[in-house]
mmCIF file of C-alpha atoms and ligand atoms in Angstrom:
data_model
loop_
_atom_site.group_PDB
_atom_site.id
_atom_site.type_symbol
_atom_site.label_atom_id
_atom_site.label_comp_id
_atom_site.label_asym_id
_atom_site.label_seq_id
_atom_site.Cartn_x
_atom_site.Cartn_y
_atom_site.Cartn_z
ATOM 1 C CA MET A 370 12.017 -2.077 -18.065
ATOM 2 C CA ARG A 371 12.479 0.678 -20.663
ATOM 3 C CA HIS A 372 12.515 3.261 -17.889
ATOM 4 C CA LEU A 373 15.729 1.775 -16.496
ATOM 5 C CA GLN A 374 17.864 2.378 -19.515
ATOM 6 C CA PRO A 375 19.204 5.807 -18.634
ATOM 7 C CA MET A 376 20.182 4.587 -15.182
ATOM 8 C CA TRP A 377 21.906 1.513 -16.581
ATOM 9 C CA ARG A 378 23.864 3.672 -18.972
ATOM 10 C CA LEU A 379 24.921 5.809 -16.052
ATOM 11 C CA THR A 380 25.947 2.713 -14.091
ATOM 12 C CA LEU A 381 27.962 1.413 -17.028
ATOM 13 C CA ALA A 382 29.606 4.778 -17.534
ATOM 14 C CA CYS A 383 30.687 4.826 -13.886
ATOM 15 C CA VAL A 384 31.964 1.273 -14.102
ATOM 16 C CA VAL A 385 34.030 2.288 -17.113
ATOM 17 C CA CYS A 386 35.443 5.308 -15.265
ATOM 18 C CA ALA A 387 36.213 3.332 -12.148
ATOM 19 C CA CYS A 388 37.706 0.186 -13.599
ATOM 20 C CA GLY A 389 38.637 1.064 -17.133
ATOM 21 C CA SER A 390 37.644 -1.213 -19.950
ATOM 22 C CA SER A 391 39.168 -4.545 -20.869
ATOM 23 C CA ALA A 392 41.681 -4.830 -23.699
ATOM 24 C CA ASP A 393 39.042 -5.282 -26.381
ATOM 25 C CA GLY A 394 37.062 -2.347 -24.993
ATOM 26 C CA SER A 395 34.106 -4.427 -23.866
ATOM 27 C CA VAL A 396 32.600 -3.922 -20.441
ATOM 28 C CA THR A 397 31.846 -7.172 -18.701
ATOM 29 C CA THR A 398 30.050 -5.857 -15.654
ATOM 30 C CA GLN A 399 26.322 -6.315 -16.005
ATOM 31 C CA PRO A 400 23.864 -4.157 -14.173
ATOM 32 C CA PRO A 401 22.784 -5.965 -11.023
ATOM 33 C CA PRO A 402 19.419 -7.681 -11.205
ATOM 34 C CA ILE A 403 16.877 -5.221 -9.964
ATOM 35 C CA SER A 404 14.115 -6.493 -7.763
ATOM 36 C CA PRO A 405 10.754 -5.447 -9.179
ATOM 37 C CA ASP A 406 9.869 -4.452 -5.627
ATOM 38 C CA THR A 407 12.301 -1.571 -5.848
ATOM 39 C CA PHE A 408 9.905 -0.177 -8.389
ATOM 40 C CA ALA A 409 6.686 -0.892 -6.511
ATOM 41 C CA LEU A 410 4.351 2.064 -6.212
ATOM 42 C CA ARG A 411 5.538 2.927 -2.713
ATOM 43 C CA ALA A 412 9.139 3.411 -3.828
ATOM 44 C CA LEU A 413 8.077 5.561 -6.767
ATOM 45 C CA ALA A 414 5.811 7.640 -4.525
ATOM 46 C CA ALA A 415 8.565 8.058 -1.930
ATOM 47 C CA ALA A 416 10.914 9.314 -4.629
ATOM 48 C CA ARG A 417 8.310 12.022 -5.355
ATOM 49 C CA GLY A 418 7.976 12.879 -1.652
ATOM 50 C CA ARG A 419 4.504 11.321 -1.483
ATOM 51 C CA ARG A 420 2.842 8.397 0.223
ATOM 52 C CA ILE A 421 0.624 5.953 -1.598
ATOM 53 C CA GLY A 422 -1.900 4.078 0.454
ATOM 54 C CA ALA A 423 -4.740 1.617 0.589
ATOM 55 C CA ALA A 424 -7.591 0.873 2.975
ATOM 56 C CA ALA A 425 -7.845 -2.537 4.599
ATOM 57 C CA ASP A 426 -9.183 -4.203 7.719
ATOM 58 C CA HIS A 427 -7.555 -6.664 10.054
ATOM 59 C CA GLY A 428 -10.046 -9.477 10.321
ATOM 60 C CA TYR A 429 -11.668 -9.559 6.956
ATOM 61 C CA HIS A 430 -8.604 -8.766 4.868
ATOM 62 C CA LEU A 431 -5.312 -9.476 6.596
ATOM 63 C CA GLN A 432 -6.679 -12.647 8.172
ATOM 64 C CA GLY A 433 -9.099 -13.541 5.377
ATOM 65 C CA SER A 434 -8.895 -16.514 3.025
ATOM 66 C CA ASP A 435 -6.455 -14.635 0.770
ATOM 67 C CA GLY A 436 -4.379 -13.478 3.736
ATOM 68 C CA ASN A 437 -0.933 -14.151 2.321
ATOM 69 C CA ALA A 438 -1.525 -12.734 -1.138
ATOM 70 C CA PHE A 439 -3.445 -9.810 0.304
ATOM 71 C CA ARG A 440 -0.768 -8.968 2.852
ATOM 72 C CA SER A 441 2.154 -9.321 0.502
ATOM 73 C CA VAL A 442 0.737 -7.066 -2.224
ATOM 74 C CA LEU A 443 -0.402 -4.514 0.361
ATOM 75 C CA ALA A 444 3.022 -4.367 1.997
ATOM 76 C CA ARG A 445 4.921 -4.454 -1.275
ATOM 77 C CA GLU A 446 3.051 -1.634 -3.008
ATOM 78 C CA PHE A 447 1.844 0.771 -0.317
ATOM 79 C CA ASN A 448 3.451 2.831 2.430
ATOM 80 C CA LEU A 449 0.283 4.219 4.006
ATOM 81 C CA LEU A 450 -2.595 2.226 5.470
ATOM 82 C CA THR A 451 -6.103 3.372 6.368
ATOM 83 C CA PRO A 452 -8.318 1.053 8.397
ATOM 84 C CA GLU A 453 -11.383 0.625 6.190
ATOM 85 C CA ASN A 454 -13.628 -0.067 9.202
ATOM 86 C CA ASP A 455 -11.506 -1.117 12.165
ATOM 87 C CA MET A 456 -11.210 2.361 13.719
ATOM 88 C CA LYS A 457 -14.829 3.412 13.290
ATOM 89 C CA PHE A 458 -16.815 4.341 16.380
ATOM 90 C CA ASP A 459 -18.868 1.128 16.582
ATOM 91 C CA HIS A 460 -15.757 -1.028 16.147
ATOM 92 C CA LEU A 461 -13.630 0.709 18.773
ATOM 93 C CA HIS A 462 -16.339 1.649 21.251
ATOM 94 C CA PRO A 463 -18.985 -1.117 21.150
ATOM 95 C CA ALA A 464 -20.455 -0.433 24.599
ATOM 96 C CA GLN A 465 -20.498 2.642 26.766
ATOM 97 C CA GLY A 466 -17.149 2.884 28.511
ATOM 98 C CA THR A 467 -15.791 -0.192 26.675
ATOM 99 C CA PHE A 468 -13.089 0.149 24.046
ATOM 100 C CA ASN A 469 -11.937 -2.735 21.873
ATOM 101 C CA TYR A 470 -8.651 -2.045 20.114
ATOM 102 C CA VAL A 471 -7.727 -5.623 19.209
ATOM 103 C CA HIS A 472 -8.295 -5.529 15.443
ATOM 104 C CA ALA A 473 -7.147 -1.963 14.935
ATOM 105 C CA ASP A 474 -3.998 -2.603 16.982
ATOM 106 C CA SER A 475 -3.156 -5.592 14.864
ATOM 107 C CA LEU A 476 -3.611 -3.564 11.700
ATOM 108 C CA VAL A 477 -1.285 -0.890 13.095
ATOM 109 C CA ALA A 478 1.262 -3.576 14.014
ATOM 110 C CA PHE A 479 1.117 -4.901 10.442
ATOM 111 C CA ALA A 480 1.711 -1.397 9.108
ATOM 112 C CA GLU A 481 4.634 -0.770 11.424
ATOM 113 C CA ALA A 482 6.226 -4.138 10.661
ATOM 114 C CA ASN A 483 6.111 -3.174 6.995
ATOM 115 C CA ASN A 484 7.280 0.385 7.383
ATOM 116 C CA MET A 485 3.915 1.867 6.458
ATOM 117 C CA LYS A 486 2.310 4.880 8.156
ATOM 118 C CA VAL A 487 -1.299 4.798 9.376
ATOM 119 C CA ARG A 488 -4.093 7.305 8.607
ATOM 120 C CA GLY A 489 -6.708 7.095 11.350
ATOM 121 C CA HIS A 490 -10.268 6.863 10.041
ATOM 122 C CA THR A 491 -12.578 8.148 11.454
ATOM 123 C CA LEU A 492 -13.445 9.763 14.797
ATOM 124 C CA VAL A 493 -16.741 11.562 14.181
ATOM 125 C CA TRP A 494 -19.064 10.322 11.438
ATOM 126 C CA HIS A 495 -22.817 9.818 11.135
ATOM 127 C CA GLN A 496 -22.499 6.161 10.079
ATOM 128 C CA GLN A 497 -21.300 3.066 11.920
ATOM 129 C CA LEU A 498 -22.275 4.435 15.306
ATOM 130 C CA PRO A 499 -23.106 1.915 18.053
ATOM 131 C CA GLY A 500 -26.716 1.396 19.142
ATOM 132 C CA TRP A 501 -25.917 2.312 22.748
ATOM 133 C CA LEU A 502 -25.105 5.804 21.495
ATOM 134 C CA THR A 503 -27.779 6.443 18.880
ATOM 135 C CA ALA A 504 -30.595 4.797 20.834
ATOM 136 C CA GLY A 505 -29.690 6.457 24.133
ATOM 137 C CA THR A 506 -31.495 9.405 25.692
ATOM 138 C CA TRP A 507 -28.948 12.132 26.133
ATOM 139 C CA THR A 508 -28.716 15.827 26.762
ATOM 140 C CA ALA A 509 -26.538 17.908 24.430
ATOM 141 C CA ARG A 510 -23.954 18.056 27.202
ATOM 142 C CA ASP A 511 -23.917 14.251 27.444
ATOM 143 C CA VAL A 512 -23.355 13.860 23.710
ATOM 144 C CA SER A 513 -20.593 16.454 23.707
ATOM 145 C CA LEU A 514 -18.821 14.723 26.590
ATOM 146 C CA ILE A 515 -19.216 11.283 24.966
ATOM 147 C CA MET A 516 -17.813 12.596 21.686
ATOM 148 C CA GLN A 517 -14.871 14.319 23.340
ATOM 149 C CA ASP A 518 -14.144 11.313 25.546
ATOM 150 C CA HIS A 519 -14.191 9.008 22.520
ATOM 151 C CA ILE A 520 -11.800 11.250 20.636
ATOM 152 C CA THR A 521 -9.478 11.713 23.591
ATOM 153 C CA GLN A 522 -9.241 8.014 24.395
ATOM 154 C CA VAL A 523 -8.786 6.818 20.826
ATOM 155 C CA VAL A 524 -6.290 9.502 19.784
ATOM 156 C CA ASN A 525 -4.350 8.939 22.990
ATOM 157 C CA HIS A 526 -4.260 5.201 22.422
ATOM 158 C CA TYR A 527 -2.726 5.678 18.963
ATOM 159 C CA LYS A 528 -0.472 8.613 19.800
ATOM 160 C CA GLY A 529 2.834 8.107 18.002
ATOM 161 C CA HIS A 530 1.350 5.330 15.853
ATOM 162 C CA VAL A 531 -1.183 7.206 13.737
ATOM 163 C CA VAL A 532 0.204 10.124 11.738
ATOM 164 C CA SER A 533 -3.081 11.703 10.753
ATOM 165 C CA TRP A 534 -6.758 11.466 11.649
ATOM 166 C CA ASP A 535 -9.949 11.993 9.753
ATOM 167 C CA VAL A 536 -11.448 13.817 12.714
ATOM 168 C CA VAL A 537 -14.773 14.734 11.130
ATOM 169 C CA ASN A 538 -16.107 12.830 8.141
ATOM 170 C CA GLU A 539 -18.937 13.874 5.812
ATOM 171 C CA ALA A 540 -20.449 16.689 7.889
ATOM 172 C CA LEU A 541 -22.005 18.425 4.875
ATOM 173 C CA ASN A 542 -24.746 17.751 2.344
ATOM 174 C CA ASP A 543 -24.162 18.155 -1.372
ATOM 175 C CA ASP A 544 -25.880 21.562 -1.225
ATOM 176 C CA GLY A 545 -23.233 22.726 1.243
ATOM 177 C CA ARG A 546 -25.471 22.810 4.318
ATOM 178 C CA MET A 547 -24.683 20.874 7.473
ATOM 179 C CA ARG A 548 -25.888 17.276 7.341
ATOM 180 C CA ALA A 549 -28.700 16.512 9.778
ATOM 181 C CA SER A 550 -26.724 13.771 11.535
ATOM 182 C CA PHE A 551 -26.781 12.395 15.070
ATOM 183 C CA TRP A 552 -23.962 14.815 15.916
ATOM 184 C CA PHE A 553 -25.457 17.884 14.278
ATOM 185 C CA ASN A 554 -28.926 17.194 15.623
ATOM 186 C CA SER A 555 -27.531 16.856 19.140
ATOM 187 C CA LEU A 556 -24.937 19.614 19.134
ATOM 188 C CA GLY A 557 -25.401 21.977 16.199
ATOM 189 C CA ARG A 558 -22.509 22.947 13.929
ATOM 190 C CA SER A 559 -20.136 23.643 16.822
ATOM 191 C CA TYR A 560 -19.483 19.903 17.145
ATOM 192 C CA VAL A 561 -16.959 20.152 14.319
ATOM 193 C CA GLU A 562 -14.732 22.593 16.143
ATOM 194 C CA THR A 563 -15.187 20.769 19.455
ATOM 195 C CA ALA A 564 -14.025 17.543 17.797
ATOM 196 C CA PHE A 565 -10.895 19.110 16.293
ATOM 197 C CA THR A 566 -9.997 20.787 19.550
ATOM 198 C CA ALA A 567 -10.284 17.516 21.484
ATOM 199 C CA ALA A 568 -8.175 15.639 18.939
ATOM 200 C CA HIS A 569 -5.541 18.367 18.892
ATOM 201 C CA LEU A 570 -5.281 18.350 22.674
ATOM 202 C CA ALA A 571 -4.888 14.566 22.708
ATOM 203 C CA ASP A 572 -2.139 14.509 20.068
ATOM 204 C CA PRO A 573 -0.724 17.861 18.966
ATOM 205 C CA ASP A 574 1.590 16.047 16.518
ATOM 206 C CA ALA A 575 -1.103 14.240 14.535
ATOM 207 C CA ILE A 576 -2.300 15.975 11.382
ATOM 208 C CA LEU A 577 -6.034 16.465 11.696
ATOM 209 C CA PHE A 578 -8.256 16.246 8.629
ATOM 210 C CA TYR A 579 -11.744 17.166 7.598
ATOM 211 C CA ASN A 580 -12.740 14.439 5.081
ATOM 212 C CA ASP A 581 -15.651 14.332 2.615
ATOM 213 C CA TYR A 582 -16.906 13.170 -0.798
ATOM 214 C CA ASN A 583 -18.148 15.180 -3.790
ATOM 215 C CA ILE A 584 -15.714 17.940 -2.847
ATOM 216 C CA GLU A 585 -13.003 16.978 -5.352
ATOM 217 C CA GLY A 586 -14.010 19.641 -7.866
ATOM 218 C CA ILE A 587 -15.075 23.238 -7.321
ATOM 219 C CA ASN A 588 -18.786 23.192 -6.468
ATOM 220 C CA ALA A 589 -21.268 24.311 -3.795
ATOM 221 C CA LYS A 590 -20.191 21.585 -1.393
ATOM 222 C CA SER A 591 -16.451 22.201 -1.724
ATOM 223 C CA ASP A 592 -17.081 25.961 -1.395
ATOM 224 C CA SER A 593 -18.830 25.254 1.864
ATOM 225 C CA VAL A 594 -16.025 22.972 3.096
ATOM 226 C CA TYR A 595 -13.597 25.724 2.150
ATOM 227 C CA ALA A 596 -15.452 28.223 4.341
ATOM 228 C CA LEU A 597 -15.679 25.693 7.175
ATOM 229 C CA VAL A 598 -11.998 24.761 7.233
ATOM 230 C CA GLN A 599 -10.875 28.348 6.727
ATOM 231 C CA ALA A 600 -12.835 29.318 9.828
ATOM 232 C CA LEU A 601 -11.435 26.380 11.804
ATOM 233 C CA LYS A 602 -7.927 27.309 10.785
ATOM 234 C CA LEU A 603 -8.431 30.973 11.709
ATOM 235 C CA ARG A 604 -9.772 29.953 15.099
ATOM 236 C CA GLY A 605 -6.735 27.766 15.791
ATOM 237 C CA ALA A 606 -8.788 24.606 16.147
ATOM 238 C CA GLY A 607 -5.895 22.363 15.135
ATOM 239 C CA ILE A 608 -7.027 21.428 11.642
ATOM 240 C CA GLY A 609 -4.114 20.449 9.399
ATOM 241 C CA GLY A 610 -5.663 19.112 6.231
ATOM 242 C CA VAL A 611 -8.585 18.268 4.024
ATOM 243 C CA GLY A 612 -9.233 14.764 2.709
ATOM 244 C CA PHE A 613 -10.893 14.394 -0.675
ATOM 245 C CA GLN A 614 -12.453 10.934 -0.787
ATOM 246 C CA ALA A 615 -12.528 10.632 -4.594
ATOM 247 C CA HIS A 616 -15.008 7.795 -5.130
ATOM 248 C CA PHE A 617 -15.359 8.374 -8.867
ATOM 249 C CA GLN A 618 -17.304 6.913 -11.757
ATOM 250 C CA VAL A 619 -15.175 6.203 -14.809
ATOM 251 C CA ASN A 620 -14.671 9.391 -16.865
ATOM 252 C CA GLY A 621 -15.904 11.344 -13.858
ATOM 253 C CA VAL A 622 -12.781 13.017 -12.493
ATOM 254 C CA PRO A 623 -13.745 16.701 -12.170
ATOM 255 C CA PRO A 624 -11.667 18.937 -14.446
ATOM 256 C CA THR A 625 -11.221 21.394 -11.569
ATOM 257 C CA LEU A 626 -9.573 18.814 -9.271
ATOM 258 C CA GLN A 627 -6.102 20.364 -9.293
ATOM 259 C CA GLN A 628 -7.400 23.924 -9.035
ATOM 260 C CA ASN A 629 -9.543 22.875 -6.098
ATOM 261 C CA LEU A 630 -6.647 21.181 -4.303
ATOM 262 C CA GLU A 631 -4.621 24.325 -4.863
ATOM 263 C CA ARG A 632 -7.131 26.627 -3.214
ATOM 264 C CA PHE A 633 -7.239 24.463 -0.087
ATOM 265 C CA ALA A 634 -3.449 24.172 -0.086
ATOM 266 C CA ALA A 635 -3.260 27.971 -0.228
ATOM 267 C CA LEU A 636 -4.988 28.056 3.176
ATOM 268 C CA GLY A 637 -1.859 26.377 4.535
ATOM 269 C CA LEU A 638 -3.541 22.976 4.775
ATOM 270 C CA LYS A 639 -2.362 19.606 3.571
ATOM 271 C CA VAL A 640 -4.585 18.054 0.945
ATOM 272 C CA GLU A 641 -4.840 14.291 0.503
ATOM 273 C CA ILE A 642 -6.799 11.974 -1.751
ATOM 274 C CA THR A 643 -8.146 9.631 0.897
ATOM 275 C CA GLU A 644 -10.490 6.999 -0.603
ATOM 276 C CA LEU A 645 -9.797 6.817 -4.315
ATOM 277 C CA ASP A 646 -11.627 4.292 -6.481
ATOM 278 C CA VAL A 647 -12.913 4.541 -10.049
ATOM 279 C CA ARG A 648 -15.911 2.307 -10.641
ATOM 280 C CA VAL A 649 -16.905 1.063 -14.086
ATOM 281 C CA PRO A 650 -20.174 -0.514 -15.250
ATOM 282 C CA LEU A 651 -20.042 -4.309 -14.977
ATOM 283 C CA PRO A 652 -18.935 -6.257 -16.827
ATOM 284 C CA SER A 653 -15.858 -4.116 -17.394
ATOM 285 C CA THR A 654 -14.398 -3.968 -20.909
ATOM 286 C CA PRO A 655 -10.881 -3.319 -22.215
ATOM 287 C CA GLN A 656 -12.069 0.182 -23.102
ATOM 288 C CA SER A 657 -13.605 0.951 -19.706
ATOM 289 C CA LEU A 658 -10.438 -0.285 -17.987
ATOM 290 C CA ARG A 659 -8.320 1.963 -20.228
ATOM 291 C CA ASP A 660 -10.564 4.917 -19.390
ATOM 292 C CA GLN A 661 -10.269 4.002 -15.722
ATOM 293 C CA ALA A 662 -6.478 3.948 -16.047
ATOM 294 C CA ALA A 663 -6.565 7.457 -17.514
ATOM 295 C CA ASP A 664 -8.693 8.610 -14.571
ATOM 296 C CA TYR A 665 -6.237 7.221 -12.024
ATOM 297 C CA ALA A 666 -3.401 8.991 -13.835
ATOM 298 C CA LYS A 667 -5.316 12.292 -13.707
ATOM 299 C CA VAL A 668 -5.730 12.021 -9.947
ATOM 300 C CA ILE A 669 -2.087 11.124 -9.314
ATOM 301 C CA SER A 670 -0.905 13.913 -11.612
ATOM 302 C CA ALA A 671 -3.134 16.485 -9.914
ATOM 303 C CA CYS A 672 -1.709 15.492 -6.523
ATOM 304 C CA LEU A 673 1.861 15.615 -7.800
ATOM 305 C CA ALA A 674 1.235 19.103 -9.166
ATOM 306 C CA VAL A 675 0.281 20.458 -5.731
ATOM 307 C CA ALA A 676 3.111 20.674 -3.207
ATOM 308 C CA ASN A 677 0.820 20.231 -0.187
ATOM 309 C CA CYS A 678 -0.727 17.058 -1.631
ATOM 310 C CA ASP A 679 1.369 14.467 0.156
ATOM 311 C CA ALA A 680 -0.711 11.290 -0.156
ATOM 312 C CA VAL A 681 -3.085 9.348 -2.345
ATOM 313 C CA VAL A 682 -4.960 6.503 -0.654
ATOM 314 C CA MET A 683 -7.133 4.000 -2.532
ATOM 315 C CA TRP A 684 -10.201 2.480 -0.938
ATOM 316 C CA GLY A 685 -8.778 -1.029 -1.126
ATOM 317 C CA PHE A 686 -6.487 -2.217 -3.899
ATOM 318 C CA THR A 687 -7.926 -5.430 -5.321
ATOM 319 C CA ASP A 688 -11.262 -5.821 -7.099
ATOM 320 C CA LYS A 689 -11.765 -8.902 -4.955
ATOM 321 C CA GLU A 690 -12.301 -6.730 -1.875
ATOM 322 C CA SER A 691 -14.069 -3.472 -2.555
ATOM 323 C CA TRP A 692 -17.105 -1.790 -1.095
ATOM 324 C CA VAL A 693 -18.237 -0.703 -4.579
ATOM 325 C CA PRO A 694 -20.316 -3.642 -5.909
ATOM 326 C CA SER A 695 -22.351 -3.898 -2.719
ATOM 327 C CA VAL A 696 -23.149 -0.191 -2.617
ATOM 328 C CA PHE A 697 -23.326 0.840 -6.293
ATOM 329 C CA SER A 698 -25.358 -1.894 -7.930
ATOM 330 C CA GLY A 699 -24.121 -2.765 -11.448
ATOM 331 C CA TRP A 700 -20.733 -1.105 -10.869
ATOM 332 C CA GLY A 701 -17.383 -2.527 -9.812
ATOM 333 C CA ASP A 702 -13.801 -3.364 -10.842
ATOM 334 C CA ALA A 703 -12.847 -0.022 -9.336
ATOM 335 C CA LEU A 704 -9.295 -0.713 -8.140
ATOM 336 C CA PRO A 705 -5.827 -1.093 -9.725
ATOM 337 C CA PHE A 706 -5.448 -4.840 -9.034
ATOM 338 C CA ASP A 707 -7.884 -7.404 -10.402
ATOM 339 C CA ALA A 708 -9.561 -10.061 -8.287
ATOM 340 C CA SER A 709 -6.517 -12.356 -8.707
ATOM 341 C CA TYR A 710 -4.103 -9.620 -7.583
ATOM 342 C CA GLY A 711 -2.954 -9.053 -11.175
ATOM 343 C CA LYS A 712 -1.943 -5.541 -12.225
ATOM 344 C CA LYS A 713 -4.609 -3.786 -14.319
ATOM 345 C CA PRO A 714 -4.034 -0.919 -16.780
ATOM 346 C CA ALA A 715 -4.833 1.395 -13.840
ATOM 347 C CA TYR A 716 -1.832 0.023 -11.940
ATOM 348 C CA TRP A 717 0.468 0.900 -14.801
ATOM 349 C CA SER A 718 -1.017 4.344 -15.254
ATOM 350 C CA ILE A 719 -0.428 5.087 -11.570
ATOM 351 C CA TYR A 720 3.073 3.656 -11.924
ATOM 352 C CA ASN A 721 3.850 5.813 -14.927
ATOM 353 C CA ALA A 722 2.343 8.946 -13.405
ATOM 354 C CA LEU A 723 4.497 8.483 -10.278
ATOM 355 C CA LYS A 724 7.593 7.776 -12.299
HETATM 356 C C1 XIL B 1531 -17.242 1.995 3.891
HETATM 357 C C2 XIL B 1531 -16.541 0.640 3.935
HETATM 358 O O1 XIL B 1531 -15.763 0.499 2.768
HETATM 359 C C3 XIL B 1531 -17.554 -0.470 4.020
HETATM 360 O O2 XIL B 1531 -16.894 -1.729 4.235
HETATM 361 C C4 XIL B 1531 -18.518 -0.211 5.178
HETATM 362 O O3 XIL B 1531 -19.526 -1.199 5.154
HETATM 363 C C5 XIL B 1531 -19.141 1.167 5.060
HETATM 364 O O4 XIL B 1531 -18.113 2.148 4.980
HETATM 365 N N1 XIL B 1531 -16.831 6.994 2.936
HETATM 366 C C6 XIL B 1531 -16.070 6.700 4.033
HETATM 367 C C7 XIL B 1531 -15.732 5.289 4.345
HETATM 368 O O5 XIL B 1531 -15.572 7.620 4.690
HETATM 369 O O6 XIL B 1531 -15.587 5.050 5.719
HETATM 370 C C8 XIL B 1531 -16.743 4.332 3.766
HETATM 371 O O7 XIL B 1531 -16.264 3.003 3.975
HETATM 372 C C9 XIL B 1531 -16.949 4.618 2.302
HETATM 373 C C10 XIL B 1531 -17.475 6.012 2.097
#
């Protein structure tokens, strides 16, 4: 509560001006009790003109065994929500011509009930595609029409409810070349522009992002993304931002993070940290969790230093529910809340960086 002292002094000073002091000079008015929620991350971020977010899913998380605890921390701390899986192609479009919005709609309703915005994730990606699509026999024209129809229907469905979309996710390899994905193999590199154009037509107000990993620092891959998004922007394809996933190993935040965000911002694009987590070797130690806290602070500070960086989203928020241990064997504890929803050193470093 040390951070409150200056404000309390101000409050007391005003009380003294307004009411005068009692005969013995003492001021009886106490500062009102302040709800800790007023100082949750989302309030601190809002005061800095930023949003702070987390990824979650409807069924597994909001309705899971920890539902109440999960929902209350999510709503208390965050003002931006990314569906971790619920808006992926296979979830929304499980059979040709069949869309299933039930889980994603409920996640959006949760966000809106709690005054959170929604980042749509993701329209065109090489993973989590339904079998009917990847196993089908299609011409290039078929695939292009399927992709555009998917984008049009989904973006239309969420028009006015989703503020920004990851339109294309992970289109590049680490060497900066186009990834040989279902989309690239069917359509060549033009699929990226086609996707943005379709999304922009469906919702001209949504901010449309290119999103990727290993592009947080300046390197061959981020150079290539830079060239890609610069070209899209010049061609008026409707791109509005670049998402930097930021799945880091502890002590692995690139020193060029801020400089890199700045060069993308200078193109007139928004830049957002979209999937932040900082994994540590298991079991974690007090030292590794302190190092992790320092890494989170670096990311928040870099975003705050760049005017066009308007959001930082974590890929989950509790170590109980994180994709990390299942994908990076031997690593985990990557998020700012522990498995019992307790605040870790990383929580407080984010808190202090936002303050
Ligand atoms: C991951 C989810 O967290 C997992 O639950 C799912 O099994 C696979 O996808 N980059 C992305 C995210 O853009 O969509 C991925 O999410 C993590 C890496």
